[in-house]
Amino acid sequence: MKDNAAQSLYGEELSPGALVGGYVVEDVRYRGTVATLYHAREARSGAPAALKVMRPQFATARGALRRFQQEAETLKRLDHPHIVDVLEHGTLPDGRPFIAMEWLEGRDLAAELLARGPLSAREALDVLEQVGSALGAAHGAGVVHRDLKAQNVVMLSEGGQVKLVDFGVAKLLSPEDAGTGATSTGMVLGTPLSMAPEQIRGETPDARTDLYGLGVLLHQLVTGQPPFQGTTQVELEEQHLHAPVPRASERAPVPVAVDAVIARCMEKRREDRYAGVGGMLEDLRRAVRGVGPGHIQQVRAVGLYVEARMEGRVDDQVLNTVDTLLEEVRAKTDALGLKVMVEGGSFLLSVAALPDEPDAEREARRRVLEMALALTEGRQEETRETRVTLVPTLHVDLATLRPGALGRKSLGGGRLMRLSAWTGGHPGHGVVVTEAALSGLEGGFQTQHLAGKEHLHHVWRDTPLQ
């Protein structure tokens, strides 16, 4: 009976309750080609853990066994805040090796991109600062990851921290390990979507191989798709070997300077790439933050579109009233730091770049929304024959920051200036606010979706200003 129970727990796939080292299996989370990943708990403390166990059919393959054991040793020596921690490793009675690692509550970057779409250039920089720090530590310890891809970077649920995982095909770089490493020249290991040309040719990898993967990852983060795609592995390999790198700026609103960083990472000859992660990150910081003369960059900006809506008979006196009201709007937006970018006979658009810091950015949007609400609650003009009402619409999107005279920068074009995409359909009272502009500001106001336009909200106060 005991043997049958043990067989059910420790068969080809471990069942809930199986004890592996000091950890109890709870359930299967991922079935890979060589190993299965389980969610487990530490037997004494109950703390969660990720348990990676080699599948039985590979336990007798010397190469696979050596790579699996090398991964455990590699992770154990790479104690870094942005690399997954190894808690324990060993073998089951039947010879299958296992690795117990910290449980990462979150999702990998591929799932993150699928759920929320491409990252902004600044968000991508924040991710790559962390991944680059992890790679720098690995390279310093004589290890190249050589399977750097979105699926192998996990974004934790809280705090925006990321961790590099899966060193299963990592290669020891130190000369003394060259004769005993798990792989050698002539063996192709990695993932076709992000594989460097030298990997495809079966050449020995080095730190610059990871720089190629870092360029692929950067392109995917800001565009939502890998630079090269194909229906077969051969098609993908041909592109990595011979095709020019697509420009990310043609697929997403990122600074053109980011293209140069990606292109240098993905040079076909590794000698033409960055020598190390530090140089790549330094150039990426400059590209994203817009350092240097004549630099054009995309920034998040808030736009306030105010229309003077006229109902009834329109004459010169009514038009003069509209001019007066819009001049008052201009004065109020100027005082808040917004500048008029587009102006017509009965409307104007004022814009301002938003701060990078989240709390300051949210406060800036709140101030503009408060002012927009005050406009609807302030002086309106009405006679027996005509009524003039101010109807504001608020939106946040990307705008172009361009160098101007005397070294000053000014906002120019960009998606924010496409008024037809976010104006129109105002009900005539309160403020219309897009999802991007309202995010985090819902408290203290009455809000509802505009009928037929789920991305637009109608906002008004619980109690109007007196």
GROMACS .gro file of C-alpha atoms in nm:
model
  466
    1MET     CA    1   0.000   0.000   0.000
    2LYS     CA    2   0.283   0.231   0.090
    3ASP     CA    3   0.460   0.153  -0.238
    4ASN     CA    4   0.144   0.231  -0.435
    5ALA     CA    5   0.103   0.560  -0.249
    6ALA     CA    6   0.465   0.650  -0.312
    7GLN     CA    7   0.431   0.562  -0.680
    8SER     CA    8   0.129   0.790  -0.713
    9LEU     CA    9   0.319   1.075  -0.550
   10TYR     CA   10   0.653   1.021  -0.724
   11GLY     CA   11   0.556   0.905  -1.070
   12GLU     CA   12   0.671   1.074  -1.390
   13GLU     CA   13   0.489   1.385  -1.270
   14LEU     CA   14   0.494   1.464  -0.898
   15SER     CA   15   0.155   1.480  -0.729
   16PRO     CA   16   0.040   1.718  -0.453
   17GLY     CA   17   0.194   1.608  -0.123
   18ALA     CA   18   0.521   1.473  -0.270
   19LEU     CA   19   0.819   1.572  -0.052
   20VAL     CA   20   1.121   1.698  -0.248
   21GLY     CA   21   1.409   1.792  -0.023
   22GLY     CA   22   1.254   2.019   0.236
   23TYR     CA   23   0.959   2.115   0.014
   24VAL     CA   24   0.608   1.979  -0.037
   25VAL     CA   25   0.462   1.987  -0.389
   26GLU     CA   26   0.128   2.166  -0.428
   27ASP     CA   27   0.060   2.169  -0.803
   28VAL     CA   28   0.213   2.186  -1.151
   29ARG     CA   29   0.266   2.535  -1.294
   30TYR     CA   30   0.460   2.470  -1.617
   31ARG     CA   31   0.556   2.162  -1.820
   32GLY     CA   32   0.876   2.221  -2.012
   33THR     CA   33   1.060   1.994  -2.253
   34VAL     CA   34   1.332   1.897  -2.004
   35ALA     CA   35   1.186   1.993  -1.667
   36THR     CA   36   0.856   2.053  -1.489
   37LEU     CA   37   0.798   2.355  -1.266
   38TYR     CA   38   0.590   2.303  -0.951
   39HIS     CA   39   0.447   2.538  -0.695
   40ALA     CA   40   0.559   2.407  -0.356
   41ARG     CA   41   0.587   2.510   0.009
   42GLU     CA   42   0.869   2.477   0.260
   43ALA     CA   43   0.769   2.188   0.486
   44ARG     CA   44   0.838   2.364   0.816
   45SER     CA   45   0.760   2.732   0.751
   46GLY     CA   46   0.499   2.701   0.477
   47ALA     CA   47   0.683   2.963   0.268
   48PRO     CA   48   0.611   2.934  -0.108
   49ALA     CA   49   0.880   2.807  -0.345
   50ALA     CA   50   0.927   2.721  -0.712
   51LEU     CA   51   1.042   2.363  -0.763
   52LYS     CA   52   1.208   2.272  -1.092
   53VAL     CA   53   1.240   1.893  -1.142
   54MET     CA   54   1.399   1.722  -1.441
   55ARG     CA   55   1.167   1.487  -1.631
   56PRO     CA   56   1.258   1.115  -1.591
   57GLN     CA   57   1.351   1.051  -1.956
   58PHE     CA   58   1.634   1.309  -1.935
   59ALA     CA   59   1.780   1.199  -1.601
   60THR     CA   60   2.014   0.950  -1.772
   61ALA     CA   61   2.126   1.191  -2.047
   62ARG     CA   62   2.466   1.312  -1.935
   63GLY     CA   63   2.452   1.643  -2.123
   64ALA     CA   64   2.107   1.738  -1.997
   65LEU     CA   65   2.193   1.628  -1.643
   66ARG     CA   66   2.515   1.831  -1.648
   67ARG     CA   67   2.335   2.146  -1.772
   68PHE     CA   68   2.065   2.110  -1.507
   69GLN     CA   69   2.320   2.072  -1.228
   70GLN     CA   70   2.522   2.359  -1.370
   71GLU     CA   71   2.215   2.583  -1.355
   72ALA     CA   72   2.180   2.512  -0.983
   73GLU     CA   73   2.546   2.586  -0.918
   74THR     CA   74   2.536   2.897  -1.138
   75LEU     CA   75   2.234   3.045  -0.960
   76LYS     CA   76   2.384   2.959  -0.623
   77ARG     CA   77   2.697   3.163  -0.697
   78LEU     CA   78   2.503   3.457  -0.846
   79ASP     CA   79   2.362   3.621  -0.533
   80HIS     CA   80   2.198   3.931  -0.682
   81PRO     CA   81   1.871   4.120  -0.612
   82HIS     CA   82   1.762   4.086  -0.976
   83ILE     CA   83   1.843   3.716  -1.018
   84VAL     CA   84   1.613   3.448  -0.879
   85ASP     CA   85   1.744   3.296  -0.552
   86VAL     CA   86   1.823   2.924  -0.518
   87LEU     CA   87   1.704   2.780  -0.185
   88GLU     CA   88   1.813   2.418  -0.223
   89HIS     CA   89   1.913   2.165  -0.488
   90GLY     CA   90   1.964   1.791  -0.494
   91THR     CA   91   1.830   1.469  -0.645
   92LEU     CA   92   1.525   1.249  -0.597
   93PRO     CA   93   1.576   0.877  -0.506
   94ASP     CA   94   1.529   0.787  -0.875
   95GLY     CA   95   1.815   1.018  -0.976
   96ARG     CA   96   1.612   1.314  -1.104
   97PRO     CA   97   1.777   1.643  -1.004
   98PHE     CA   98   1.573   1.931  -0.864
   99ILE     CA   99   1.620   2.299  -0.785
  100ALA     CA  100   1.410   2.481  -0.522
  101MET     CA  101   1.396   2.856  -0.589
  102GLU     CA  102   1.219   3.155  -0.442
  103TRP     CA  103   0.860   3.187  -0.558
  104LEU     CA  104   0.816   3.498  -0.774
  105GLU     CA  105   0.465   3.643  -0.752
  106GLY     CA  106   0.413   3.812  -1.087
  107ARG     CA  107   0.432   3.734  -1.457
  108ASP     CA  108   0.704   3.725  -1.718
  109LEU     CA  109   0.756   4.019  -1.952
  110ALA     CA  110   0.599   3.836  -2.247
  111ALA     CA  111   0.275   3.798  -2.048
  112GLU     CA  112   0.305   4.156  -1.924
  113LEU     CA  113   0.332   4.289  -2.281
  114LEU     CA  114   0.039   4.073  -2.391
  115ALA     CA  115  -0.175   4.209  -2.107
  116ARG     CA  116  -0.090   4.580  -2.121
  117GLY     CA  117   0.087   4.647  -2.452
  118PRO     CA  118   0.429   4.804  -2.517
  119LEU     CA  119   0.618   4.991  -2.246
  120SER     CA  120   0.720   5.354  -2.278
  121ALA     CA  121   1.089   5.421  -2.339
  122ARG     CA  122   1.132   5.525  -1.975
  123GLU     CA  123   0.958   5.212  -1.847
  124ALA     CA  124   1.179   4.998  -2.072
  125LEU     CA  125   1.487   5.179  -1.939
  126ASP     CA  126   1.381   5.099  -1.582
  127VAL     CA  127   1.343   4.730  -1.669
  128LEU     CA  128   1.676   4.714  -1.854
  129GLU     CA  129   1.859   4.889  -1.569
  130GLN     CA  130   1.761   4.591  -1.353
  131VAL     CA  131   1.821   4.323  -1.614
  132GLY     CA  132   2.152   4.486  -1.708
  133SER     CA  133   2.260   4.490  -1.345
  134ALA     CA  134   2.186   4.115  -1.323
  135LEU     CA  135   2.375   4.043  -1.645
  136GLY     CA  136   2.668   4.254  -1.530
  137ALA     CA  137   2.692   4.044  -1.214
  138ALA     CA  138   2.668   3.721  -1.415
  139HIS     CA  139   2.937   3.831  -1.659
  140GLY     CA  140   3.158   3.938  -1.369
  141ALA     CA  141   3.123   3.587  -1.226
  142GLY     CA  142   3.219   3.434  -1.560
  143VAL     CA  143   2.868   3.334  -1.671
  144VAL     CA  144   2.679   3.424  -1.990
  145HIS     CA  145   2.304   3.363  -1.980
  146ARG     CA  146   2.264   3.323  -2.359
  147ASP     CA  147   1.888   3.273  -2.350
  148LEU     CA  148   1.785   3.628  -2.265
  149LYS     CA  149   1.421   3.679  -2.367
  150ALA     CA  150   1.098   3.827  -2.235
  151GLN     CA  151   0.983   3.491  -2.097
  152ASN     CA  152   1.296   3.470  -1.879
  153VAL     CA  153   1.242   3.803  -1.702
  154VAL     CA  154   0.971   3.808  -1.435
  155MET     CA  155   0.805   4.132  -1.328
  156LEU     CA  156   0.696   4.109  -0.966
  157SER     CA  157   0.340   4.204  -0.881
  158GLU     CA  158   0.446   4.484  -0.647
  159GLY     CA  159   0.712   4.750  -0.674
  160GLY     CA  160   0.798   4.719  -1.044
  161GLN     CA  161   1.099   4.498  -0.967
  162VAL     CA  162   1.213   4.239  -1.221
  163LYS     CA  163   1.420   3.922  -1.181
  164LEU     CA  164   1.618   3.724  -1.435
  165VAL     CA  165   1.541   3.350  -1.434
  166ASP     CA  166   1.627   3.028  -1.621
  167PHE     CA  167   2.003   2.985  -1.649
  168GLY     CA  168   1.944   2.639  -1.794
  169VAL     CA  169   2.168   2.696  -2.097
  170ALA     CA  170   2.413   2.933  -1.928
  171LYS     CA  171   2.777   2.902  -2.030
  172LEU     CA  172   3.081   2.935  -1.804
  173LEU     CA  173   3.320   3.189  -1.952
  174SER     CA  174   3.631   3.129  -1.744
  175PRO     CA  175   3.912   2.948  -1.932
  176GLU     CA  176   3.951   2.678  -1.664
  177ASP     CA  177   3.587   2.575  -1.724
  178ALA     CA  178   3.616   2.563  -2.101
  179GLY     CA  179   3.693   2.192  -2.115
  180THR     CA  180   3.415   2.086  -1.879
  181GLY     CA  181   3.134   2.325  -1.970
  182ALA     CA  182   2.793   2.189  -2.048
  183THR     CA  183   2.805   2.306  -2.408
  184SER     CA  184   3.075   2.351  -2.667
  185THR     CA  185   3.129   2.491  -3.010
  186GLY     CA  186   2.902   2.324  -3.261
  187MET     CA  187   2.598   2.297  -3.031
  188VAL     CA  188   2.311   2.540  -3.087
  189LEU     CA  189   2.128   2.631  -2.765
  190GLY     CA  190   1.894   2.923  -2.710
  191THR     CA  191   1.564   3.059  -2.840
  192PRO     CA  192   1.528   3.138  -3.215
  193LEU     CA  193   1.344   3.470  -3.156
  194SER     CA  194   1.643   3.615  -2.969
  195MET     CA  195   1.939   3.403  -3.078
  196ALA     CA  196   2.262   3.586  -3.170
  197PRO     CA  197   2.427   3.505  -3.506
  198GLU     CA  198   2.723   3.330  -3.338
  199GLN     CA  199   2.479   3.101  -3.152
  200ILE     CA  200   2.313   3.008  -3.480
  201ARG     CA  201   2.655   2.928  -3.627
  202GLY     CA  202   2.736   2.712  -3.322
  203GLU     CA  203   3.026   2.929  -3.207
  204THR     CA  204   3.131   2.971  -2.845
  205PRO     CA  205   2.925   3.251  -2.681
  206ASP     CA  206   3.060   3.534  -2.469
  207ALA     CA  207   2.918   3.834  -2.283
  208ARG     CA  208   2.843   4.012  -2.613
  209THR     CA  209   2.600   3.729  -2.695
  210ASP     CA  210   2.385   3.854  -2.408
  211LEU     CA  211   2.415   4.209  -2.545
  212TYR     CA  212   2.245   4.086  -2.863
  213GLY     CA  213   1.963   3.941  -2.653
  214LEU     CA  214   1.939   4.268  -2.462
  215GLY     CA  215   1.884   4.456  -2.790
  216VAL     CA  216   1.611   4.209  -2.893
  217LEU     CA  217   1.444   4.252  -2.554
  218LEU     CA  218   1.458   4.634  -2.572
  219HIS     CA  219   1.295   4.632  -2.916
  220GLN     CA  220   1.022   4.399  -2.792
  221LEU     CA  221   0.954   4.603  -2.478
  222VAL     CA  222   0.893   4.931  -2.663
  223THR     CA  223   0.713   4.791  -2.970
  224GLY     CA  224   0.535   4.488  -2.824
  225GLN     CA  225   0.690   4.253  -3.079
  226PRO     CA  226   1.034   4.098  -3.144
  227PRO     CA  227   1.242   4.262  -3.419
  228PHE     CA  228   1.236   3.946  -3.632
  229GLN     CA  229   0.945   3.707  -3.678
  230GLY     CA  230   0.896   3.408  -3.905
  231THR     CA  231   0.690   3.096  -3.957
  232THR     CA  232   0.991   2.861  -3.933
  233GLN     CA  233   1.313   2.846  -3.736
  234VAL     CA  234   1.515   2.863  -4.059
  235GLU     CA  235   1.337   3.186  -4.159
  236LEU     CA  236   1.412   3.339  -3.819
  237GLU     CA  237   1.775   3.235  -3.829
  238GLU     CA  238   1.821   3.384  -4.175
  239GLN     CA  239   1.691   3.719  -4.050
  240HIS     CA  240   1.922   3.717  -3.746
  241LEU     CA  241   2.214   3.633  -3.972
  242HIS     CA  242   2.149   3.873  -4.260
  243ALA     CA  243   1.850   4.108  -4.225
  244PRO     CA  244   1.890   4.472  -4.110
  245VAL     CA  245   1.743   4.548  -3.768
  246PRO     CA  246   1.397   4.712  -3.793
  247ARG     CA  247   1.370   5.062  -3.644
  248ALA     CA  248   1.169   5.063  -3.321
  249SER     CA  249   1.080   5.431  -3.375
  250GLU     CA  250   0.886   5.333  -3.689
  251ARG     CA  251   0.674   5.092  -3.485
  252ALA     CA  252   0.632   5.290  -3.161
  253PRO     CA  253   0.662   5.647  -3.024
  254VAL     CA  254   1.018   5.619  -2.894
  255PRO     CA  255   1.316   5.851  -2.948
  256VAL     CA  256   1.507   5.786  -3.269
  257ALA     CA  257   1.824   5.757  -3.059
  258VAL     CA  258   1.687   5.430  -2.915
  259ASP     CA  259   1.716   5.279  -3.265
  260ALA     CA  260   2.091   5.331  -3.256
  261VAL     CA  261   2.122   5.154  -2.919
  262ILE     CA  262   1.923   4.853  -3.042
  263ALA     CA  263   2.115   4.842  -3.370
  264ARG     CA  264   2.452   4.839  -3.195
  265CYS     CA  265   2.340   4.564  -2.957
  266MET     CA  266   2.225   4.359  -3.255
  267GLU     CA  267   2.526   4.398  -3.481
  268LYS     CA  268   2.590   4.077  -3.678
  269ARG     CA  269   2.958   4.076  -3.580
  270ARG     CA  270   2.996   4.066  -3.202
  271GLU     CA  271   3.310   4.280  -3.232
  272ASP     CA  272   3.084   4.569  -3.343
  273ARG     CA  273   2.852   4.544  -3.039
  274TYR     CA  274   2.892   4.707  -2.701
  275ALA     CA  275   3.180   4.556  -2.508
  276GLY     CA  276   2.967   4.533  -2.194
  277VAL     CA  277   2.632   4.612  -2.039
  278GLY     CA  278   2.752   4.937  -1.880
  279GLY     CA  279   2.819   5.111  -2.212
  280MET     CA  280   2.484   5.002  -2.352
  281LEU     CA  281   2.293   5.135  -2.050
  282GLU     CA  282   2.481   5.465  -2.061
  283ASP     CA  283   2.377   5.521  -2.425
  284LEU     CA  284   2.019   5.410  -2.351
  285ARG     CA  285   1.990   5.659  -2.065
  286ARG     CA  286   2.103   5.939  -2.297
  287ALA     CA  287   1.865   5.826  -2.570
  288VAL     CA  288   1.561   5.805  -2.340
  289ARG     CA  289   1.627   6.113  -2.128
  290GLY     CA  290   1.707   6.333  -2.427
  291VAL     CA  291   2.054   6.447  -2.331
  292GLY     CA  292   2.236   6.638  -2.602
  293PRO     CA  293   2.165   6.929  -2.840
  294GLY     CA  294   1.899   6.902  -3.105
  295HIS     CA  295   1.739   6.597  -2.948
  296ILE     CA  296   1.372   6.529  -3.020
  297GLN     CA  297   1.182   6.313  -2.776
  298GLN     CA  298   0.832   6.196  -2.698
  299VAL     CA  299   0.689   6.289  -2.358
  300ARG     CA  300   0.358   6.233  -2.183
  301ALA     CA  301   0.157   6.552  -2.181
  302VAL     CA  302  -0.184   6.668  -2.069
  303GLY     CA  303  -0.414   6.845  -2.312
  304LEU     CA  304  -0.714   7.061  -2.220
  305TYR     CA  305  -0.952   7.130  -2.508
  306VAL     CA  306  -1.213   7.398  -2.428
  307GLU     CA  307  -1.497   7.478  -2.665
  308ALA     CA  308  -1.734   7.773  -2.630
  309ARG     CA  309  -2.063   7.618  -2.733
  310MET     CA  310  -2.328   7.859  -2.866
  311GLU     CA  311  -2.698   7.779  -2.862
  312GLY     CA  312  -2.947   8.019  -3.022
  313ARG     CA  313  -2.896   8.330  -3.235
  314VAL     CA  314  -2.533   8.421  -3.305
  315ASP     CA  315  -2.440   8.785  -3.367
  316ASP     CA  316  -2.137   9.009  -3.315
  317GLN     CA  317  -2.217   9.056  -2.948
  318VAL     CA  318  -2.225   8.677  -2.894
  319LEU     CA  319  -1.893   8.636  -3.077
  320ASN     CA  320  -1.737   8.908  -2.860
  321THR     CA  321  -1.863   8.718  -2.555
  322VAL     CA  322  -1.697   8.400  -2.683
  323ASP     CA  323  -1.368   8.588  -2.732
  324THR     CA  324  -1.387   8.722  -2.377
  325LEU     CA  325  -1.457   8.381  -2.227
  326LEU     CA  326  -1.173   8.215  -2.418
  327GLU     CA  327  -0.932   8.492  -2.311
  328GLU     CA  328  -1.024   8.415  -1.951
  329VAL     CA  329  -0.959   8.046  -2.018
  330ARG     CA  330  -0.620   8.132  -2.170
  331ALA     CA  331  -0.524   8.335  -1.862
  332LYS     CA  332  -0.619   8.051  -1.628
  333THR     CA  333  -0.435   7.784  -1.827
  334ASP     CA  334  -0.126   8.007  -1.853
  335ALA     CA  335  -0.129   8.049  -1.476
  336LEU     CA  336  -0.129   7.670  -1.440
  337GLY     CA  337   0.165   7.626  -1.678
  338LEU     CA  338  -0.029   7.514  -1.985
  339LYS     CA  339   0.043   7.679  -2.320
  340VAL     CA  340  -0.210   7.731  -2.599
  341MET     CA  341  -0.106   7.517  -2.897
  342VAL     CA  342  -0.416   7.527  -3.119
  343GLU     CA  343  -0.676   7.803  -3.131
  344GLY     CA  344  -0.991   7.860  -3.336
  345GLY     CA  345  -1.282   8.100  -3.332
  346SER     CA  346  -1.468   7.907  -3.063
  347PHE     CA  347  -1.210   7.672  -2.904
  348LEU     CA  348  -0.853   7.641  -2.783
  349LEU     CA  349  -0.617   7.358  -2.688
  350SER     CA  350  -0.368   7.409  -2.404
  351VAL     CA  351  -0.098   7.153  -2.326
  352ALA     CA  352   0.178   7.089  -2.074
  353ALA     CA  353   0.438   6.814  -2.029
  354LEU     CA  354   0.376   6.595  -1.726
  355PRO     CA  355   0.636   6.517  -1.456
  356ASP     CA  356   0.802   6.174  -1.454
  357GLU     CA  357   0.748   6.106  -1.082
  358PRO     CA  358   0.410   5.926  -1.041
  359ASP     CA  359   0.276   6.131  -0.746
  360ALA     CA  360   0.374   6.461  -0.909
  361GLU     CA  361   0.225   6.346  -1.240
  362ARG     CA  362  -0.105   6.255  -1.075
  363GLU     CA  363  -0.114   6.588  -0.887
  364ALA     CA  364  -0.055   6.780  -1.211
  365ARG     CA  365  -0.350   6.603  -1.375
  366ARG     CA  366  -0.566   6.668  -1.071
  367ARG     CA  367  -0.494   7.044  -1.085
  368VAL     CA  368  -0.590   7.061  -1.453
  369LEU     CA  369  -0.910   6.864  -1.388
  370GLU     CA  370  -1.000   7.095  -1.098
  371MET     CA  371  -0.948   7.398  -1.322
  372ALA     CA  372  -1.157   7.241  -1.600
  373LEU     CA  373  -1.441   7.178  -1.355
  374ALA     CA  374  -1.413   7.536  -1.228
  375LEU     CA  375  -1.455   7.659  -1.586
  376THR     CA  376  -1.788   7.479  -1.613
  377GLU     CA  377  -1.900   7.620  -1.278
  378GLY     CA  378  -1.784   7.977  -1.342
  379ARG     CA  379  -1.929   8.260  -1.545
  380GLN     CA  380  -2.145   8.149  -1.838
  381GLU     CA  381  -2.330   8.389  -2.067
  382GLU     CA  382  -2.702   8.363  -2.133
  383THR     CA  383  -2.956   8.599  -2.280
  384ARG     CA  384  -3.315   8.551  -2.380
  385GLU     CA  385  -3.206   8.436  -2.729
  386THR     CA  386  -2.856   8.287  -2.683
  387ARG     CA  387  -2.660   8.073  -2.439
  388VAL     CA  388  -2.278   8.037  -2.439
  389THR     CA  389  -2.135   7.748  -2.241
  390LEU     CA  390  -1.773   7.632  -2.190
  391VAL     CA  391  -1.733   7.256  -2.244
  392PRO     CA  392  -1.385   7.120  -2.156
  393THR     CA  393  -1.233   6.783  -2.253
  394LEU     CA  394  -0.919   6.648  -2.086
  395HIS     CA  395  -0.674   6.394  -2.230
  396VAL     CA  396  -0.322   6.257  -2.170
  397ASP     CA  397  -0.107   6.122  -2.453
  398LEU     CA  398   0.235   6.154  -2.614
  399ALA     CA  399   0.358   6.485  -2.751
  400THR     CA  400   0.685   6.579  -2.920
  401LEU     CA  401   0.934   6.785  -2.722
  402ARG     CA  402   1.155   6.977  -2.963
  403PRO     CA  403   1.457   7.204  -2.913
  404GLY     CA  404   1.376   7.572  -2.960
  405ALA     CA  405   1.545   7.907  -2.948
  406LEU     CA  406   1.797   7.988  -2.673
  407GLY     CA  407   1.822   7.621  -2.579
  408ARG     CA  408   1.460   7.604  -2.462
  409LYS     CA  409   1.238   7.311  -2.552
  410SER     CA  410   0.878   7.332  -2.662
  411LEU     CA  411   0.597   7.085  -2.723
  412GLY     CA  412   0.510   7.024  -3.084
  413GLY     CA  413   0.322   6.742  -3.258
  414GLY     CA  414   0.247   6.391  -3.142
  415ARG     CA  415  -0.066   6.187  -3.077
  416LEU     CA  416  -0.201   6.443  -2.830
  417MET     CA  417  -0.255   6.687  -3.119
  418ARG     CA  418  -0.492   6.449  -3.301
  419LEU     CA  419  -0.801   6.619  -3.164
  420SER     CA  420  -1.050   6.411  -3.362
  421ALA     CA  421  -0.939   6.102  -3.166
  422TRP     CA  422  -1.051   6.233  -2.828
  423THR     CA  423  -1.280   6.536  -2.867
  424GLY     CA  424  -1.645   6.548  -2.965
  425GLY     CA  425  -1.961   6.408  -2.810
  426HIS     CA  426  -1.955   6.636  -2.503
  427PRO     CA  427  -2.296   6.627  -2.328
  428GLY     CA  428  -2.285   7.004  -2.258
  429HIS     CA  429  -2.214   7.012  -1.886
  430GLY     CA  430  -1.929   6.894  -1.663
  431VAL     CA  431  -1.597   6.777  -1.809
  432VAL     CA  432  -1.526   6.489  -2.046
  433VAL     CA  433  -1.209   6.303  -1.939
  434THR     CA  434  -1.031   6.015  -2.114
  435GLU     CA  435  -0.917   5.701  -1.929
  436ALA     CA  436  -0.552   5.814  -1.941
  437ALA     CA  437  -0.630   6.152  -1.786
  438LEU     CA  438  -0.868   6.022  -1.517
  439SER     CA  439  -0.658   5.727  -1.392
  440GLY     CA  440  -0.613   5.753  -1.014
  441LEU     CA  441  -0.835   6.063  -0.980
  442GLU     CA  442  -1.180   5.905  -0.955
  443GLY     CA  443  -1.232   5.986  -0.586
  444GLY     CA  444  -1.428   6.301  -0.501
  445PHE     CA  445  -1.612   6.325  -0.833
  446GLN     CA  446  -1.920   6.183  -0.996
  447THR     CA  447  -1.820   5.986  -1.307
  448GLN     CA  448  -1.990   5.778  -1.572
  449HIS     CA  449  -1.898   5.640  -1.915
  450LEU     CA  450  -2.027   5.831  -2.213
  451ALA     CA  451  -2.277   5.620  -2.404
  452GLY     CA  452  -2.109   5.447  -2.695
  453LYS     CA  453  -1.762   5.574  -2.596
  454GLU     CA  454  -1.622   5.351  -2.324
  455HIS     CA  455  -1.283   5.530  -2.325
  456LEU     CA  456  -1.447   5.862  -2.228
  457HIS     CA  457  -1.586   5.959  -1.888
  458HIS     CA  458  -1.829   6.235  -1.799
  459VAL     CA  459  -1.707   6.395  -1.475
  460TRP     CA  460  -1.874   6.645  -1.242
  461ARG     CA  461  -1.855   6.737  -0.876
  462ASP     CA  462  -2.068   6.591  -0.601
  463THR     CA  463  -2.128   6.949  -0.485
  464PRO     CA  464  -2.065   7.240  -0.724
  465LEU     CA  465  -1.842   7.528  -0.611
  466GLN     CA  466  -2.031   7.820  -0.459
   0.00000   0.00000   0.00000
